Each structure stands twice: as structure tokens, then as C-alpha cells.
Short mmCIF file of C-alpha atoms in Angstrom, two decimals:
data_model
loop_
_atom_site.label_atom_id
_atom_site.label_comp_id
_atom_site.label_asym_id
_atom_site.label_seq_id
_atom_site.Cartn_x
_atom_site.Cartn_y
_atom_site.Cartn_z
CA MET A 39 85.70 113.76 82.40
CA LEU A 40 82.21 112.82 83.50
CA ALA A 41 80.74 115.71 81.52
CA GLY A 42 82.76 114.79 78.44
CA LYS A 43 81.99 111.08 78.64
CA SER A 44 78.28 111.86 79.00
CA ALA A 45 78.40 114.10 75.93
CA ARG A 46 80.28 111.38 74.04
CA VAL A 47 77.61 108.78 74.82
CA ALA A 48 74.84 111.20 73.85
CA THR A 49 76.39 112.12 70.51
CA ARG A 50 77.06 108.46 69.66
CA LEU A 51 73.42 107.65 70.34
CA ARG A 52 72.50 110.40 67.88
CA GLY A 53 74.90 108.99 65.29
CA GLY A 54 77.81 111.43 65.14
CA GLY A 55 79.38 114.54 66.60
CA SER A 56 83.01 113.57 67.25
CA ALA A 57 83.99 117.13 68.22
CA LEU A 58 81.09 118.03 70.56
CA PRO A 59 82.40 116.12 73.61
CA GLY A 60 85.71 117.92 73.14
CA LEU A 61 83.92 121.27 73.18
CA VAL A 62 82.21 120.34 76.45
CA VAL A 63 85.51 119.34 78.07
CA GLU A 64 87.32 122.47 76.82
CA LYS A 65 84.71 124.62 78.52
CA VAL A 66 84.94 122.70 81.80
CA ASP A 67 88.74 122.24 81.89
CA PRO A 68 90.93 123.96 79.27
CA LYS A 69 93.98 121.99 80.50
CA PHE A 70 92.35 118.58 80.22
CA LEU A 71 94.68 117.39 77.43
CA ALA A 72 97.80 118.48 79.28
CA THR A 73 96.72 116.42 82.28
CA ALA A 74 95.65 113.34 80.30
CA LEU A 75 98.81 113.17 78.15
CA ALA A 76 101.35 114.33 80.71
CA ASP A 77 102.80 111.01 81.84
CA LEU A 78 103.18 109.00 78.63
CA PRO A 79 106.67 107.50 78.94
CA LYS A 80 107.59 107.85 75.24
CA GLY A 81 105.91 111.18 74.68
CA VAL A 82 103.51 112.72 72.17
CA VAL A 83 103.99 112.62 68.39
CA VAL A 84 102.12 115.03 66.10
CA VAL A 85 101.68 114.20 62.41
CA THR A 86 100.65 117.13 60.22
CA GLY A 87 100.93 118.60 56.73
CA THR A 88 98.57 119.29 53.86
CA ASN A 89 98.23 115.80 52.37
CA GLY A 90 98.62 112.28 53.74
CA LYS A 91 98.08 112.92 57.46
CA THR A 92 95.48 110.22 58.09
CA THR A 93 97.25 107.50 56.12
CA THR A 94 100.68 108.27 57.58
CA THR A 95 99.33 108.41 61.13
CA LYS A 96 97.66 105.04 60.72
CA MET A 97 100.87 103.54 59.33
CA LEU A 98 102.98 104.96 62.16
CA VAL A 99 100.57 103.64 64.78
CA ALA A 100 100.69 100.18 63.16
CA LEU A 101 104.51 100.23 63.15
CA LEU A 102 104.78 101.15 66.82
CA ARG A 103 102.15 98.63 67.91
CA ALA A 104 103.88 95.89 65.96
CA HIS A 105 106.98 96.64 68.01
CA GLY A 106 105.07 96.15 71.25
CA LEU A 107 104.14 99.70 72.23
CA LYS A 108 100.73 100.70 73.55
CA VAL A 109 99.70 103.60 71.34
CA PHE A 110 96.93 106.13 71.87
CA THR A 111 95.72 107.84 68.68
CA ASN A 112 92.74 109.71 67.24
CA PRO A 113 91.49 107.16 64.68
CA THR A 114 88.36 108.92 63.42
CA GLY A 115 90.23 111.50 61.36
CA SER A 116 88.79 114.28 63.53
CA ASN A 117 92.05 116.20 63.48
CA PHE A 118 91.03 119.33 65.35
CA THR A 119 91.94 119.70 69.04
CA ARG A 120 88.38 118.95 70.14
CA GLY A 121 88.43 115.76 68.12
CA VAL A 122 91.57 114.67 69.97
CA ILE A 123 89.86 115.39 73.30
CA SER A 124 86.90 113.29 72.21
CA SER A 125 89.25 110.41 71.39
CA VAL A 126 90.94 110.79 74.79
CA LEU A 127 87.55 110.52 76.48
CA GLY A 128 87.15 107.06 74.98
CA GLU A 129 90.40 105.87 76.60
CA VAL A 130 90.92 107.88 79.78
CA SER A 131 90.11 106.43 83.19
CA LEU A 132 88.13 108.36 85.77
CA ARG A 133 91.46 109.06 87.44
CA GLY A 134 92.56 110.93 84.35
CA THR A 135 95.16 108.50 83.00
CA ILE A 136 95.59 106.72 79.66
CA ASP A 137 97.01 103.21 79.51
CA ALA A 138 99.54 103.91 76.74
CA ASP A 139 103.26 104.29 76.15
CA ILE A 140 102.97 106.98 73.49
CA ALA A 141 100.41 109.17 71.73
CA VAL A 142 100.45 109.54 67.94
CA LEU A 143 98.05 112.26 66.84
CA GLU A 144 96.98 113.49 63.43
CA LEU A 145 96.37 117.23 63.60
CA ASP A 146 95.19 119.84 61.13
CA GLU A 147 97.95 122.34 60.38
CA ALA A 148 96.31 125.22 62.25
CA HIS A 149 94.94 123.17 65.13
CA ALA A 150 98.34 121.60 65.72
CA LEU A 151 99.40 124.99 67.08
CA HIS A 152 96.35 125.20 69.34
CA PHE A 153 97.26 121.75 70.61
CA ALA A 154 100.90 122.75 71.20
CA LYS A 155 99.80 125.63 73.42
CA VAL A 156 98.38 123.04 75.81
CA VAL A 157 100.64 120.02 75.16
CA LYS A 158 104.21 120.40 73.91
CA PRO A 159 104.84 117.58 71.40
CA THR A 160 107.99 115.59 71.98
CA HIS A 161 108.16 114.72 68.26
CA ALA A 162 106.66 116.07 65.03
CA LEU A 163 106.40 114.48 61.59
CA LEU A 164 105.91 117.23 58.98
CA LEU A 165 104.74 115.91 55.64
CA ASN A 166 104.27 118.60 53.00
CA VAL A 167 102.80 121.98 52.11
CA ALA A 168 100.28 122.61 49.33
CA ARG A 169 97.40 124.95 48.64
CA ASP A 170 94.45 123.78 50.72
CA GLN A 171 91.20 125.41 51.90
CA LEU A 172 92.00 128.88 50.61
CA ASP A 173 89.37 130.46 52.86
CA ARG A 174 91.23 129.18 55.94
CA PHE A 175 94.91 129.20 54.98
CA ALA A 176 94.95 131.83 52.20
CA GLU A 177 98.59 131.45 51.09
CA ILE A 178 100.92 128.48 50.91
CA ASP A 179 103.51 130.51 52.85
CA TYR A 180 101.06 130.79 55.73
CA THR A 181 100.68 127.01 55.90
CA ALA A 182 104.47 126.68 55.92
CA LYS A 183 104.60 129.18 58.79
CA LEU A 184 102.17 127.05 60.79
CA LEU A 185 104.36 123.97 60.39
CA ARG A 186 107.46 125.93 61.31
CA GLN A 187 105.84 127.24 64.49
CA LEU A 188 104.77 123.74 65.46
CA ALA A 189 108.31 122.45 64.96
CA GLU A 190 109.59 125.26 67.17
CA GLN A 191 107.31 124.00 69.96
CA THR A 192 108.58 120.41 69.65
CA THR A 193 110.93 119.37 72.42
CA GLU A 194 112.92 116.30 71.24
CA GLY A 195 112.87 115.48 67.54
CA VAL A 196 111.33 116.26 64.16
CA VAL A 197 111.24 114.34 60.88
CA LEU A 198 110.99 116.57 57.81
CA ASN A 199 110.28 116.06 54.12
CA ARG A 200 113.61 116.76 52.40
CA ASP A 201 111.91 117.04 48.98
CA ASP A 202 109.48 119.78 50.05
CA SER A 203 111.38 123.05 50.18
CA PHE A 204 108.88 124.69 52.56
CA VAL A 205 109.26 121.82 55.03
CA ALA A 206 112.98 121.07 54.64
CA ARG A 207 114.11 124.61 55.43
CA ILE A 208 112.38 124.43 58.83
CA GLU A 209 115.53 122.83 60.24
CA SER A 210 117.29 126.20 60.38
CA THR A 211 114.69 127.56 62.83
CA LEU A 212 114.81 124.74 65.39
CA LYS A 213 116.35 124.75 68.84
CA PRO A 214 119.85 123.23 69.02
CA ASN A 215 118.76 120.35 71.25
CA VAL A 216 116.05 119.12 68.84
CA GLU A 217 117.21 116.20 66.71
CA VAL A 218 116.34 116.37 63.00
CA SER A 219 116.09 113.67 60.36
CA TYR A 220 114.47 113.53 56.94
CA PHE A 221 112.41 111.33 54.67
CA GLY A 222 112.20 111.61 50.91
CA VAL A 223 112.67 109.81 47.62
CA ASP A 224 115.79 108.23 46.18
CA GLU A 225 117.52 110.45 43.64
CA THR A 226 116.77 107.91 40.92
CA ILE A 227 113.08 108.88 40.98
CA ALA A 228 113.42 112.58 41.80
CA GLU A 229 111.80 113.51 38.48
CA ARG A 230 108.51 112.01 39.71
CA LEU A 231 108.08 114.56 42.48
CA GLY A 232 106.10 116.73 40.09
CA GLU A 233 103.26 114.21 40.45
CA LEU A 234 102.89 115.23 44.09
CA MET A 235 103.73 118.92 44.31
CA GLU A 236 102.61 122.10 42.58
CA GLN A 237 105.94 123.31 41.29
CA ASP A 238 104.49 126.57 39.99
CA VAL A 239 103.81 127.89 43.50
CA ARG A 240 107.36 127.27 44.81
CA SER A 241 109.38 130.38 44.13
CA ASP A 242 112.47 129.09 45.90
CA ASP A 243 115.25 128.78 43.36
CA ASP A 244 117.78 129.47 46.11
CA PHE A 245 116.77 126.40 48.10
CA VAL A 246 119.49 123.80 48.58
CA GLN A 247 118.20 120.34 49.40
CA PRO A 248 119.71 118.85 52.60
CA LEU A 249 122.35 116.20 52.17
CA VAL A 250 121.26 112.66 53.01
CA SER A 251 122.42 111.62 56.47
CA SER A 252 122.43 108.26 58.23
CA GLY A 253 119.01 108.53 59.88
CA ASP A 254 117.14 109.58 56.73
CA GLY A 255 114.66 107.21 55.08
CA LEU A 256 114.49 107.22 51.28
CA LEU A 257 111.84 105.67 49.06
CA LEU A 258 113.20 103.36 46.34
CA PRO A 259 110.41 101.88 44.18
CA ILE A 260 110.96 98.46 42.61
CA ASP A 261 107.87 98.59 40.38
CA ASP A 262 104.43 100.24 40.48
CA ARG A 263 103.54 98.50 43.76
CA LYS A 264 106.67 97.17 45.48
CA PHE A 265 109.28 99.35 47.12
CA LEU A 266 112.07 99.66 49.68
CA VAL A 267 112.74 102.25 52.36
CA THR A 268 116.52 102.58 52.50
CA PHE A 269 118.74 103.94 55.27
CA ALA A 270 122.34 104.89 54.62
CA ASP A 271 123.76 104.14 58.07
CA ARG A 272 124.39 100.49 57.20
CA ALA A 273 126.26 99.98 53.95
CA ASP A 274 125.29 96.31 53.79
CA GLY A 275 121.61 97.21 53.44
CA SER A 276 120.61 95.48 56.68
CA ALA A 277 118.74 98.61 57.78
CA ASN A 278 116.55 98.65 54.66
CA VAL A 279 112.84 98.02 55.07
CA GLY A 280 111.33 95.89 52.32
CA PRO A 281 110.71 94.91 49.64
CA MET A 282 107.06 95.43 50.52
CA GLN A 283 103.69 96.27 49.00
CA VAL A 284 101.14 98.32 50.90
CA ARG A 285 97.41 98.04 50.28
CA GLN A 286 97.01 101.57 48.98
CA HIS A 287 98.03 102.35 45.42
CA GLY A 288 100.40 104.96 44.08
CA LEU A 289 103.53 106.95 44.75
CA ALA A 290 101.90 109.04 47.48
CA ALA A 291 101.11 105.93 49.53
CA MET A 292 104.72 104.78 49.20
CA ILE A 293 105.96 108.17 50.41
CA ASN A 294 103.54 108.09 53.34
CA ALA A 295 104.96 104.69 54.29
CA THR A 296 108.48 106.11 54.03
CA ALA A 297 107.58 109.00 56.32
CA ALA A 298 105.99 106.68 58.89
CA THR A 299 108.95 104.30 58.77
CA SER A 300 111.44 107.13 59.25
CA MET A 301 109.62 108.41 62.32
CA ALA A 302 109.17 104.91 63.76
CA ARG A 303 112.89 104.24 63.41
CA ARG A 304 113.71 107.52 65.19
CA LEU A 305 111.33 106.71 68.04
CA LEU A 306 112.37 103.07 68.45
CA GLY A 307 116.11 103.37 67.89
CA ASP A 308 117.90 100.04 68.21
CA ASP A 309 114.57 98.30 68.92
CA PHE A 310 113.38 98.97 65.35
CA LEU A 311 113.12 95.72 63.37
CA PRO A 312 112.91 95.97 59.55
CA ALA A 313 111.07 92.64 59.14
CA THR A 314 108.49 93.65 61.76
CA ALA A 315 108.02 96.97 59.99
CA VAL A 316 107.34 95.26 56.64
CA SER A 317 104.68 92.98 58.16
CA ALA A 318 103.02 95.91 59.91
CA LEU A 319 102.88 98.17 56.85
CA GLU A 320 101.63 95.46 54.51
CA ALA A 321 98.74 94.75 56.88
CA VAL A 322 97.49 98.35 57.14
CA GLN A 323 94.04 98.79 55.63
CA PRO A 324 93.47 102.09 53.77
CA PRO A 325 91.79 104.63 56.06
CA PHE A 326 88.13 105.27 55.31
CA GLY A 327 87.73 107.24 52.11
CA ARG A 328 91.45 107.22 51.25
CA GLY A 329 91.35 104.60 48.53
CA GLU A 330 89.08 102.43 50.67
CA VAL A 331 87.52 99.60 48.67
CA ILE A 332 83.96 98.59 49.55
CA ASP A 333 82.31 95.41 48.32
CA VAL A 334 78.99 96.47 46.82
CA ASP A 335 77.07 93.38 45.74
CA GLY A 336 80.21 91.66 44.53
CA GLN A 337 81.78 94.68 42.79
CA GLU A 338 84.45 97.06 44.06
CA LEU A 339 83.52 100.62 44.96
CA GLU A 340 86.50 102.88 45.74
CA LEU A 341 86.09 106.01 47.86
CA VAL A 342 88.82 108.54 47.10
CA LEU A 343 89.14 111.71 49.18
CA VAL A 344 90.08 114.89 47.27
CA LYS A 345 90.53 118.28 48.88
CA ASN A 346 93.03 120.43 46.98
CA PRO A 347 94.78 120.66 43.59
CA ALA A 348 97.76 118.51 44.53
CA GLY A 349 95.58 115.88 46.22
CA PHE A 350 93.11 115.63 43.34
CA THR A 351 95.95 115.46 40.82
CA VAL A 352 97.55 112.61 42.76
CA ALA A 353 94.19 110.84 43.01
CA LEU A 354 93.64 111.08 39.26
CA SER A 355 97.12 109.81 38.46
CA THR A 356 96.79 106.98 41.00
CA TYR A 357 93.22 105.86 40.43
CA GLY A 358 92.21 107.47 37.15
CA GLY A 359 94.42 105.42 34.85
CA ARG A 360 91.98 102.49 34.87
CA PRO A 361 88.71 103.81 33.41
CA VAL A 362 85.77 102.74 35.57
CA ALA A 363 82.33 104.15 36.27
CA SER A 364 83.07 107.39 38.14
CA MET A 365 81.15 109.85 40.29
CA VAL A 366 82.44 113.14 41.71
CA ALA A 367 80.87 114.59 44.89
CA ILE A 368 81.93 118.11 45.88
CA ASN A 369 80.73 119.93 49.00
CA ASP A 370 81.83 123.35 50.22
CA ASN A 371 81.11 123.03 53.92
CA TYR A 372 83.61 124.37 56.46
CA ALA A 373 85.52 121.09 56.74
CA ASP A 374 85.86 120.98 52.93
CA GLY A 375 86.89 124.60 52.44
CA ARG A 376 84.32 127.09 51.21
CA ASP A 377 86.35 128.27 48.21
CA VAL A 378 86.24 125.61 45.47
CA SER A 379 88.01 127.67 42.81
CA TRP A 380 90.92 125.25 43.27
CA LEU A 381 89.05 122.84 41.00
CA TYR A 382 90.22 124.96 38.06
CA ASP A 383 93.84 124.09 38.88
CA VAL A 384 93.25 120.37 38.35
CA ASN A 385 93.65 118.72 34.93
CA PHE A 386 90.77 116.28 34.40
CA ALA A 387 91.86 115.03 30.98
CA SER A 388 92.37 111.48 32.31
CA LEU A 389 88.59 111.20 32.77
CA ARG A 390 87.74 111.98 29.13
CA GLU A 391 87.85 108.41 27.84
CA ARG A 392 85.09 107.06 30.07
CA GLY A 393 83.48 110.33 31.19
CA VAL A 394 81.81 110.87 34.56
CA GLU A 395 78.46 109.27 35.31
CA LEU A 396 77.34 111.74 37.99
CA THR A 397 78.36 114.87 39.80
CA SER A 398 76.81 115.45 43.20
CA GLY A 399 77.04 117.47 46.40
CA VAL A 400 76.49 121.15 47.11
CA ARG A 401 78.71 122.07 44.16
CA ALA A 402 77.43 119.42 41.76
CA TYR A 403 76.72 121.89 38.95
CA ASP A 404 80.02 123.72 39.47
CA MET A 405 81.85 120.40 39.15
CA ALA A 406 79.94 119.48 36.00
CA LEU A 407 80.84 122.84 34.46
CA ARG A 408 84.50 122.41 35.39
CA LEU A 409 84.59 118.97 33.75
CA ALA A 410 82.96 120.37 30.63
CA TYR A 411 85.83 122.83 30.22
CA ASP A 412 88.19 119.83 30.05
CA GLY A 413 85.99 117.99 27.58
CA VAL A 414 84.77 115.40 30.10
CA GLU A 415 81.22 114.22 29.50
CA VAL A 416 78.93 114.28 32.57
CA ARG A 417 75.80 112.19 32.17
CA HIS A 418 73.83 113.21 35.29
CA VAL A 419 73.88 116.02 37.85
CA GLU A 420 72.20 115.24 41.18
CA PRO A 421 73.09 117.50 44.13
CA GLU A 422 71.46 115.24 46.73
CA LEU A 423 74.10 112.70 47.73
CA THR A 424 71.93 109.73 48.62
CA SER A 425 69.87 110.05 45.45
CA ALA A 426 73.06 110.33 43.41
CA LEU A 427 74.52 107.25 45.09
CA ASP A 428 71.32 105.27 44.43
CA THR A 429 71.38 106.21 40.75
CA PHE A 430 75.10 105.48 40.44
CA LEU A 431 74.83 102.02 41.98
CA ALA A 432 71.63 101.12 40.11
CA GLU A 433 72.95 102.09 36.67
CA HIS A 434 76.31 100.30 37.08
CA PRO A 435 75.60 97.12 39.02
CA ASN A 436 78.08 94.76 37.36
CA GLU A 437 81.30 96.73 37.13
CA PRO A 438 83.88 98.43 39.39
CA LYS A 439 83.01 101.95 40.51
CA ARG A 440 84.86 104.94 41.95
CA ILE A 441 83.72 108.08 43.79
CA PHE A 442 86.01 111.10 44.14
CA CYS A 443 84.67 113.18 47.04
CA THR A 444 85.47 116.03 49.38
CA TYR A 445 85.54 115.38 53.11
CA THR A 446 81.94 115.99 54.19
CA ALA A 447 80.59 114.35 51.03
CA MET A 448 82.76 111.32 51.75
CA MET A 449 81.55 111.16 55.36
CA ALA A 450 77.92 111.28 54.28
CA LEU A 451 78.33 108.72 51.51
CA ARG A 452 80.27 106.33 53.71
CA ARG A 453 77.68 106.59 56.46
CA THR A 454 75.02 105.54 53.97
CA LEU A 455 77.20 102.73 52.60
CA ALA A 456 77.98 101.54 56.14
CA GLU A 457 74.29 101.17 56.92
CA ARG A 458 73.69 99.16 53.76
CA TYR A 459 76.79 96.98 53.62
CA ASP A 460 77.72 96.49 57.29
CA LEU A 461 81.01 98.35 57.14
CA PRO A 462 83.20 98.89 60.21
CA ASP A 463 82.79 102.18 62.03
CA ILE A 464 84.94 105.09 60.92
CA GLY A 465 88.36 104.65 62.51
CA GLU A 466 88.02 100.88 62.81
CA ASP A 467 89.28 98.16 60.48
CA ALA A 468 87.27 95.34 59.03
CA PRO A 469 88.19 91.92 60.45
CA GLU A 470 90.62 89.95 58.29
#
């Protein structure tokens, strides 16, 4: 712990490095996590899946804290095992204990299995499966296999996405003593699922969707922003959560809230309070880069993370309907995925009306070419991110702006914006 805490201080003084302290601790004590998380009275919850992990984790943490639980989490979005260790180092005492009732951890699909080898999760919330980082995961079936193996390591309960065939069928592989419930959308909006999933990669015509049971949470939108999460175990509707309106836009955000609510209700049981849940969810600020809105000299600048075809398609449908000055920043570093051919599976037609002011990042020219194929005008190409940001802000000072960016591009841009506009640190919320 002393070695890890020293590394954590050193990396913070240098301005980054959330995984390095975890590497140090892993070398000194490979069972550090098992020791630190062993005695949490309400266990360890893992949240994973291709899209929505950070947002859903933040929502679930807010729900549990609003109900009075002390929650340990990894708020920086560093969702590899070493990132979790680094977060533990910020909370653990020199005696090796964490003052918390429960841990709620966002984990990358592959690293969730590495984590489970050291710490068996008591609960798992499995969100979805989509093509992501083809150099790491290769096939969508492989990602589904990772989630299945994690669920098999879970000891008490899992919450599955009933609308995602790869996730829903995991139930048949679980141990008999593991309780299963689902989240999903109400049948009245089932036709909208195509907005979130790549139907062409799901060769599963034989799949039969699970029947809705009493513990399942279903999303029922009221309009474009307001929605309910319904539960069937109380016919009078007293178990329903909402109406409510979260601060993030779009159907994906509503589904993330439904997933978080379903898991919170499973964890809390009779202590779950619908009114408390509504207040908690409506207060959650968007995580950094996930629809985060930054005030830049009196005008809104949205940072929108994109990392795979489904995620970019959702981002365009959610944020692209209102034409504003747009920039696209694409890197191909390890954390982004080195193979960016997935950009050719995204339809960029919604950007034609206004065009794109700049493309930037390591793959700035590749992105400009891809947009050209869809008839989207690109006015500038500037691979260097800070220079591109300066140009973007200078040329559009008096109007809303939006940047679609991959992970490492988003981190770099937000770091620059934080220095200029006094933003809260990554993983922290701005004061109300």
C-alpha cells in the first residue's frame, strides 16, 4: 500500500497515470484487491458491456448513495484492473480496509475476467454486446463469451439485458443459486431498438426473448426526455420509478438509467424507494465526455465519446439532430482500438446539412475521407488536437459547439479545456 500510494502521489504530480500505481501494487502483491475488497458487507458489483458502462455505473452509485449506502467506485473511467487498484489506493487505510458498504466497479469486458480471478463479484450488471476495438475483441461472439464467463464467476445475482440476445441467453449458463433479473424496454417501443444495436451482426433467429417477470425493470418513455421505469410486481404501479428526466439526452441514456435502477432495486430489496431513486437519477451529471456540456465563454460545448459503430450511430441520432458547429477527433491509440475501419459502418448523413468544421487526431485525414464518402463537407483538417481546438473555438465563438471524439482524444481535449475553464477533475462533479 505504501508503494502504491507513493506511486499515486508521484503520477498525480506529473498530471496523470491512473493505471501506473495499480501496476506497482500488482507487482508487489497480486492479491491486493482480494484483501481490500474482502469484507464489504453488501459485496462487489461489476458493471460491464460494450456501451454505457461509465454512465450506468455513475447512475447506480448515485442510487445506492441516495439510499444511505457508502459506495466505493472507480470514478475516473479507468476500467482496467490496474485502474481499479489505483482507485482503491485513494480510499484504503494503511490497515488495508475500505470504509464502504459495497463496491460498484465499471470494468472493461476483458479485464472484468482478470478482476474475477482475484475477486469473485457478488453481482454483475451486463449491458450489451456490440463490435468494439476489433484489434482486441475480434468478433462479437468473443465479447459475448467474455460476459458469459464473468456471469459464471458471479456468486449471488446478475441483471441482464433482455433485449440483447447475446446477453439474455447467458441465463442458461448460470449456476442454480444465482438469482437472475432483466432490464429492457417496454414492448410499445420495441421497434426503436434498432437505434442502439447492429441488427445485421445478430444471426440468432432462434432466440426467444425471456418473458417479463416481477423483478424486471422496463423503460417506458413519455416523450423525448421524460420516462418511467416500470416493474410488474405491483399492479397498482406503486413500484414504478418516475416520471423523471435525466440530464443526458437520448434513448441510450434512458436505458442506462433503467439498467441502473433494476440493479439498485435488486440490491436494496424492500429498502428501495422509488421517489428517492427519481431524485438521485435526475441529479446525476453526465460523466466526462459522455454528453458533458462545458461552458466556453458563454456558449455550450458538448463532448461526445464515440468508440464503435453502434456508439457513434447512437451519438449521431442523439446529438446530431440539432445542427451545430461540429468537430470530429479520432485517435487510434491502444485505448481507442487500433483498427478504425469501423468508421465505414457508420452513416454520417445527419451531418450533411451543416458539415464538419474540423477533423483532428491521429486519424484526422482518414476521418475527413470517410465523411467525404457520405457527402459531408469538411472545412479543415488539423491532426494536432490543441491546434484544432484553438481553431474550432476561435472560428465559432458565438454559437453552440460539439466535438465527437474517441477516448484518448477526448481525454486530451478535456485536459486542455479543464486548464482553461476551471473544470472539475475527471471523475468529479462540478458543484451545483
